[in-house]
């Protein structure tokens, strides 16, 4: 069974960013859907990678997943990996698994080792989008808990991404975590994402101050490009450290694990090479007693389905990510949306990924140039104190 065509579709979910789905057609008349991770204002970069890679893959056997990545990395990219290359291949690879599962009349998880659990726990993210102050965030948290979610993640900082946060930003972040804990009660798991915002010293100080609020995960406390920074923070904390969102290769994750920098890794199936690569990353973490909590800032259809199949199959799964703000638009893309009940996803027993996409609905919402945040000027870095 050969690849006949590869078509990327940018989709505007009217929240957050544009998503990038990929449809692969085979010469057997079976199609599959995949998804590439994107980031705001750079979505078209990954789409271009998909279009440029497609001619090298059309005509190849759909089963030759490892060799296809090999020729893309070795020959197409000349052994210069990048996140955009990896994201583009991830979407294609996921679509190929969808085709293979449909051809075998089996769900993907049965082809990658079978289930180790019957359902997947998820935490809600994206619920604080558009919220203003702490009171607004608390109200949003109460609403998402009322909808049945038992775990929430958000970034409590309000300042820019810098190695040193202002004292006001740190105090605001601590107050925000305290207020949300009070708003949702003791039984909801809280996951904190610092987005690589500060150096180890401030990361340690912040984590120690929020520890009393019962934190399930503290994600990316410092810039992981120098993994020793994250390891330095982890070595002095009791809050579990999560790292790996910005990584996309085995080499990067090997360095993370060898540095003992994390208690949990969070690779993204739509960014780190697809289903097979994500399975391998989870297995790499097992000997280090490191858990697997996949990042998933992707659609609640294709990206979520791929994430869930992997999460069912790996041994060290903890919890997966779910962006509630993307759900309404994504549900409209399919006749059989994936449903979250009380914070759990139970995949339907259907071949492949178990989902299909309405192409006409997809085309109704093409790429939109989302308004970007204002980037700071030099004078913003040193604000003047007003004189009385």
XYZ file of C-alpha atoms in Angstrom:
388
model
C 0.000 0.000 0.000
C 1.594 3.246 -1.198
C 1.214 6.910 -0.306
C -0.741 8.683 -3.051
C -0.960 12.226 -1.662
C -0.202 14.344 1.409
C -2.314 17.452 2.009
C -1.931 19.927 4.901
C -4.921 21.953 6.132
C -4.532 24.992 8.354
C -7.587 25.376 10.596
C -8.679 28.402 12.602
C -10.339 27.255 15.860
C -11.116 30.905 16.774
C -8.966 30.605 19.879
C -5.276 30.484 20.657
C -3.637 29.742 17.307
C -4.197 28.037 13.972
C -4.028 24.241 13.988
C -2.456 22.141 11.233
C -4.077 18.863 10.190
C -2.642 16.532 7.552
C -4.588 14.135 5.329
C -2.672 11.284 3.707
C -4.300 9.276 0.900
C -3.167 5.767 -0.010
C -3.472 3.983 -3.329
C -5.778 1.481 -1.610
C -8.414 4.182 -1.156
C -7.790 4.469 2.602
C -7.023 7.897 4.044
C -5.580 8.889 7.386
C -5.459 12.046 9.487
C -2.513 13.452 11.395
C -1.654 16.692 13.128
C 1.442 18.884 13.402
C 2.125 20.973 16.476
C 2.110 24.694 15.702
C 2.887 27.888 17.572
C 1.286 31.275 17.096
C 2.357 33.244 14.002
C 4.594 30.370 12.860
C 1.909 27.931 11.736
C 2.630 28.472 8.036
C 6.280 27.545 8.539
C 5.309 23.984 9.484
C 2.770 23.833 6.648
C 5.575 24.719 4.220
C 7.714 21.913 5.622
C 4.884 19.426 4.994
C 4.482 20.595 1.398
C 8.236 20.444 0.771
C 8.589 16.962 2.285
C 5.562 15.446 0.533
C 7.174 14.825 -2.909
C 9.865 12.687 -1.272
C 7.260 10.488 0.436
C 4.587 10.017 -2.233
C 4.919 6.554 -3.746
C 6.524 5.002 -0.680
C 5.060 2.118 1.313
C 2.887 3.412 4.162
C 4.461 0.889 6.549
C 8.052 2.109 6.146
C 7.795 4.686 8.922
C 11.309 4.384 10.281
C 12.941 4.586 6.873
C 10.866 7.588 5.851
C 12.064 9.538 8.883
C 15.601 8.353 8.165
C 15.624 9.757 4.630
C 13.996 12.994 5.813
C 16.565 13.509 8.545
C 19.648 12.178 6.753
C 18.982 13.203 3.165
C 16.321 15.926 3.125
C 17.547 17.863 6.173
C 21.176 16.691 5.858
C 21.191 15.684 9.526
C 20.121 19.111 10.754
C 17.039 18.549 12.809
C 14.634 21.332 13.786
C 11.362 21.565 15.627
C 9.528 22.521 12.414
C 10.910 19.501 10.550
C 9.934 17.226 13.420
C 6.443 18.740 13.719
C 5.827 18.286 9.979
C 6.917 14.654 10.035
C 4.839 14.030 13.182
C 1.622 14.942 11.382
C 2.438 12.699 8.429
C 3.495 9.806 10.666
C 0.303 9.961 12.726
C -1.777 9.901 9.531
C 0.122 6.812 8.349
C -0.701 5.014 11.594
C -4.358 5.938 11.043
C -4.188 4.324 7.594
C -2.427 1.217 8.909
C -4.994 0.795 11.680
C -7.894 1.144 9.259
C -6.299 -1.368 6.868
C -5.892 -3.842 9.747
C -9.341 -3.026 11.165
C -7.679 -2.379 14.529
C -7.289 0.665 16.803
C -3.771 2.079 16.733
C -3.077 1.192 20.369
C -3.499 -2.498 19.525
C -0.697 -2.159 16.959
C 1.795 -0.548 19.377
C 1.597 -3.036 22.236
C -2.010 -2.923 23.361
C -3.684 -1.225 26.291
C -2.134 -0.919 29.733
C -5.205 0.925 30.981
C -8.786 1.326 29.809
C -9.007 5.132 29.851
C -6.842 8.232 29.948
C -6.903 10.895 32.632
C -6.593 14.468 31.344
C -5.970 17.859 32.874
C -7.642 20.990 31.567
C -5.557 23.773 30.050
C -6.599 26.849 28.070
C -9.376 27.547 30.577
C -7.723 30.752 31.804
C -7.384 32.271 28.334
C -8.766 35.800 28.332
C -9.019 35.974 32.118
C -7.857 39.255 33.605
C -6.906 39.409 37.277
C -6.781 36.717 39.919
C -10.530 36.947 40.605
C -11.277 36.201 36.943
C -8.860 33.259 36.960
C -10.513 31.842 40.080
C -13.953 32.104 38.514
C -12.699 30.368 35.367
C -11.175 27.627 37.524
C -14.461 27.084 39.348
C -16.288 26.796 36.031
C -13.930 24.199 34.588
C -14.119 22.129 37.788
C -17.922 22.353 37.642
C -17.650 20.921 34.109
C -16.098 17.783 35.612
C -12.338 18.311 35.330
C -10.305 17.158 38.314
C -6.926 18.618 37.318
C -6.041 22.103 36.029
C -2.893 23.626 34.547
C -2.113 27.294 34.016
C 0.700 29.831 34.118
C 0.251 32.098 37.163
C 2.898 34.611 36.100
C 1.818 37.852 34.422
C 5.166 39.331 33.373
C 7.395 38.678 30.356
C 9.697 35.725 29.738
C 12.957 36.796 31.391
C 15.626 35.048 33.470
C 14.737 37.306 36.410
C 11.124 38.072 37.290
C 10.228 41.214 39.166
C 9.305 40.894 42.813
C 5.780 42.019 41.928
C 5.455 39.246 39.333
C 6.616 36.597 41.807
C 4.211 37.822 44.486
C 1.376 37.851 41.956
C 2.164 34.294 40.874
C 2.205 32.989 44.446
C -1.040 34.808 45.253
C -2.655 33.392 42.114
C -1.800 29.787 43.040
C -3.047 30.337 46.592
C -6.315 31.842 45.382
C -7.011 29.110 42.841
C -6.411 26.425 45.456
C -8.911 28.141 47.732
C -11.387 28.481 44.856
C -11.376 24.821 43.754
C -10.820 23.117 47.095
C -8.326 20.439 48.160
C -9.365 17.603 45.851
C -8.457 19.144 42.480
C -4.916 18.591 41.188
C -3.053 21.787 40.293
C -0.327 21.825 37.629
C 1.833 24.939 37.341
C 3.552 25.943 34.099
C 6.359 28.494 34.401
C 7.154 28.351 30.676
C 10.944 28.468 31.243
C 10.479 31.913 32.698
C 13.160 32.333 35.394
C 16.577 31.119 36.516
C 17.048 28.333 39.080
C 17.253 30.563 42.152
C 13.879 32.195 41.585
C 12.388 28.905 40.386
C 13.396 27.267 43.657
C 12.056 30.142 45.749
C 8.720 30.131 43.925
C 8.269 26.348 44.131
C 8.975 26.293 47.853
C 6.373 28.976 48.446
C 3.619 27.163 46.509
C 4.460 23.669 47.778
C 1.918 23.990 50.611
C -0.892 24.224 48.037
C -0.391 20.635 46.867
C 1.123 20.880 43.382
C 0.970 17.805 41.152
C 3.519 19.125 38.640
C 5.777 22.167 38.245
C 6.598 22.489 34.548
C 9.667 24.036 32.921
C 10.965 26.040 35.893
C 13.973 27.273 33.859
C 15.266 27.272 30.301
C 15.848 23.648 29.315
C 18.344 24.483 26.562
C 20.881 24.303 29.406
C 19.418 21.268 31.132
C 21.682 21.753 34.145
C 19.561 24.757 35.100
C 16.483 22.551 35.417
C 18.485 19.855 37.218
C 19.733 22.473 39.694
C 16.157 23.413 40.556
C 14.933 19.834 40.756
C 17.746 18.871 43.120
C 16.463 21.284 45.758
C 12.707 20.782 45.459
C 10.061 18.334 46.591
C 7.495 19.441 44.003
C 7.666 17.084 40.973
C 9.422 18.742 38.022
C 8.156 18.336 34.450
C 10.340 19.024 31.429
C 10.449 18.196 27.726
C 7.801 20.334 26.032
C 10.429 22.151 23.971
C 12.366 18.985 23.092
C 11.756 16.909 19.982
C 14.664 14.445 19.654
C 16.005 11.393 21.451
C 19.314 13.177 21.944
C 17.636 15.998 23.861
C 15.630 13.636 26.055
C 18.696 11.468 26.678
C 20.477 14.531 28.061
C 17.489 15.410 30.221
C 17.303 11.905 31.700
C 21.037 11.601 32.252
C 21.046 14.950 34.076
C 18.246 13.706 36.383
C 16.487 16.962 35.550
C 12.843 15.828 35.748
C 10.424 13.556 37.548
C 8.111 13.638 34.530
C 8.699 14.167 30.799
C 6.086 15.770 28.552
C 6.883 15.189 24.869
C 4.239 16.169 22.325
C 3.222 13.422 19.890
C 2.564 16.096 17.244
C 6.050 17.588 17.647
C 8.575 14.908 18.540
C 8.197 12.577 15.564
C 4.751 11.063 15.955
C 3.418 7.946 17.633
C 6.411 5.636 17.277
C 8.914 8.249 18.475
C 6.756 9.176 21.467
C 6.497 5.515 22.478
C 10.284 5.315 22.357
C 10.704 8.445 24.477
C 8.355 7.076 27.128
C 10.347 3.816 27.165
C 13.621 5.747 27.507
C 12.257 7.343 30.685
C 11.249 4.088 32.395
C 14.694 2.992 33.675
C 15.030 6.395 35.361
C 11.656 6.001 37.148
C 10.480 9.054 35.223
C 6.787 9.352 34.382
C 5.153 10.333 31.082
C 2.664 13.217 30.942
C 2.261 14.193 27.267
C 2.041 17.799 26.168
C -0.912 18.295 23.811
C -1.539 21.877 22.715
C -3.268 20.455 19.644
C -6.784 19.775 18.448
C -9.212 17.854 20.643
C -9.748 15.526 17.676
C -6.630 14.291 15.856
C -3.898 15.414 18.251
C -5.899 14.229 21.237
C -6.627 10.849 19.637
C -2.948 10.252 18.850
C -1.981 11.303 22.378
C -4.595 8.991 23.871
C -3.513 5.915 21.891
C 0.061 6.366 23.113
C -1.131 7.051 26.660
C -3.092 3.808 26.702
C -0.048 1.818 25.615
C 2.919 3.150 27.629
C 3.779 1.826 31.081
C 4.674 5.080 32.834
C 1.709 7.285 31.907
C 0.517 9.827 34.480
C -1.880 12.367 32.930
C -2.384 14.051 29.516
C -3.118 17.599 28.448
C -6.454 18.825 27.075
C -7.096 22.373 25.823
C -10.715 23.135 26.664
C -10.716 26.390 24.673
C -10.172 24.425 21.430
C -12.986 21.934 22.038
C -16.022 23.752 20.559
C -14.470 24.396 17.149
C -12.805 20.981 17.024
C -15.979 19.100 17.935
C -17.610 20.594 14.839
C -14.951 18.968 12.645
C -16.168 15.440 13.253
C -19.388 13.491 13.596
C -17.856 11.550 16.484
C -16.039 13.971 18.816
C -13.999 12.538 21.656
C -15.731 13.074 24.988
C -14.216 13.847 28.373
C -16.247 12.638 31.348
C -15.207 13.642 34.851
C -11.667 14.258 33.698
C -11.276 10.969 31.811
C -11.187 10.034 28.135
C -12.288 6.587 27.018
C -11.382 6.009 23.371
C -14.019 4.450 21.117
C -13.146 0.996 19.811
C -12.791 2.003 16.169
C -10.029 1.281 13.614
C -7.078 3.615 13.260
C -7.218 6.711 15.428
C -10.969 6.244 15.676
C -11.865 9.656 14.256
C -12.563 11.257 10.895
C -12.655 14.872 9.760
C -15.314 16.778 7.813
C -13.173 18.388 5.117
C -15.860 20.914 4.189
C -16.091 22.145 7.777
C -12.297 22.253 7.876
C -12.222 24.431 4.768
C -14.814 26.785 6.223
C -12.240 28.049 8.710
C -8.951 28.648 6.885
C -5.829 30.233 8.299
C -6.300 33.540 10.107
C -3.496 35.856 11.119
C -4.135 36.020 14.854
C -3.210 39.288 16.506
C 0.106 38.815 18.269
C 1.097 40.305 21.578
C 3.147 43.468 21.525
C 6.849 42.718 21.879
C 8.746 44.832 24.349
C 10.972 47.809 23.530
C 14.231 48.668 25.322
C 12.491 51.311 27.447
C 10.000 48.673 28.629
C 12.835 46.721 30.222
C 13.645 49.580 32.612
C 10.350 51.283 33.508
C 10.667 54.669 35.163
C 9.240 55.190 38.619
C 6.723 58.004 38.610
C 7.634 60.952 40.764
C 5.092 62.175 43.293
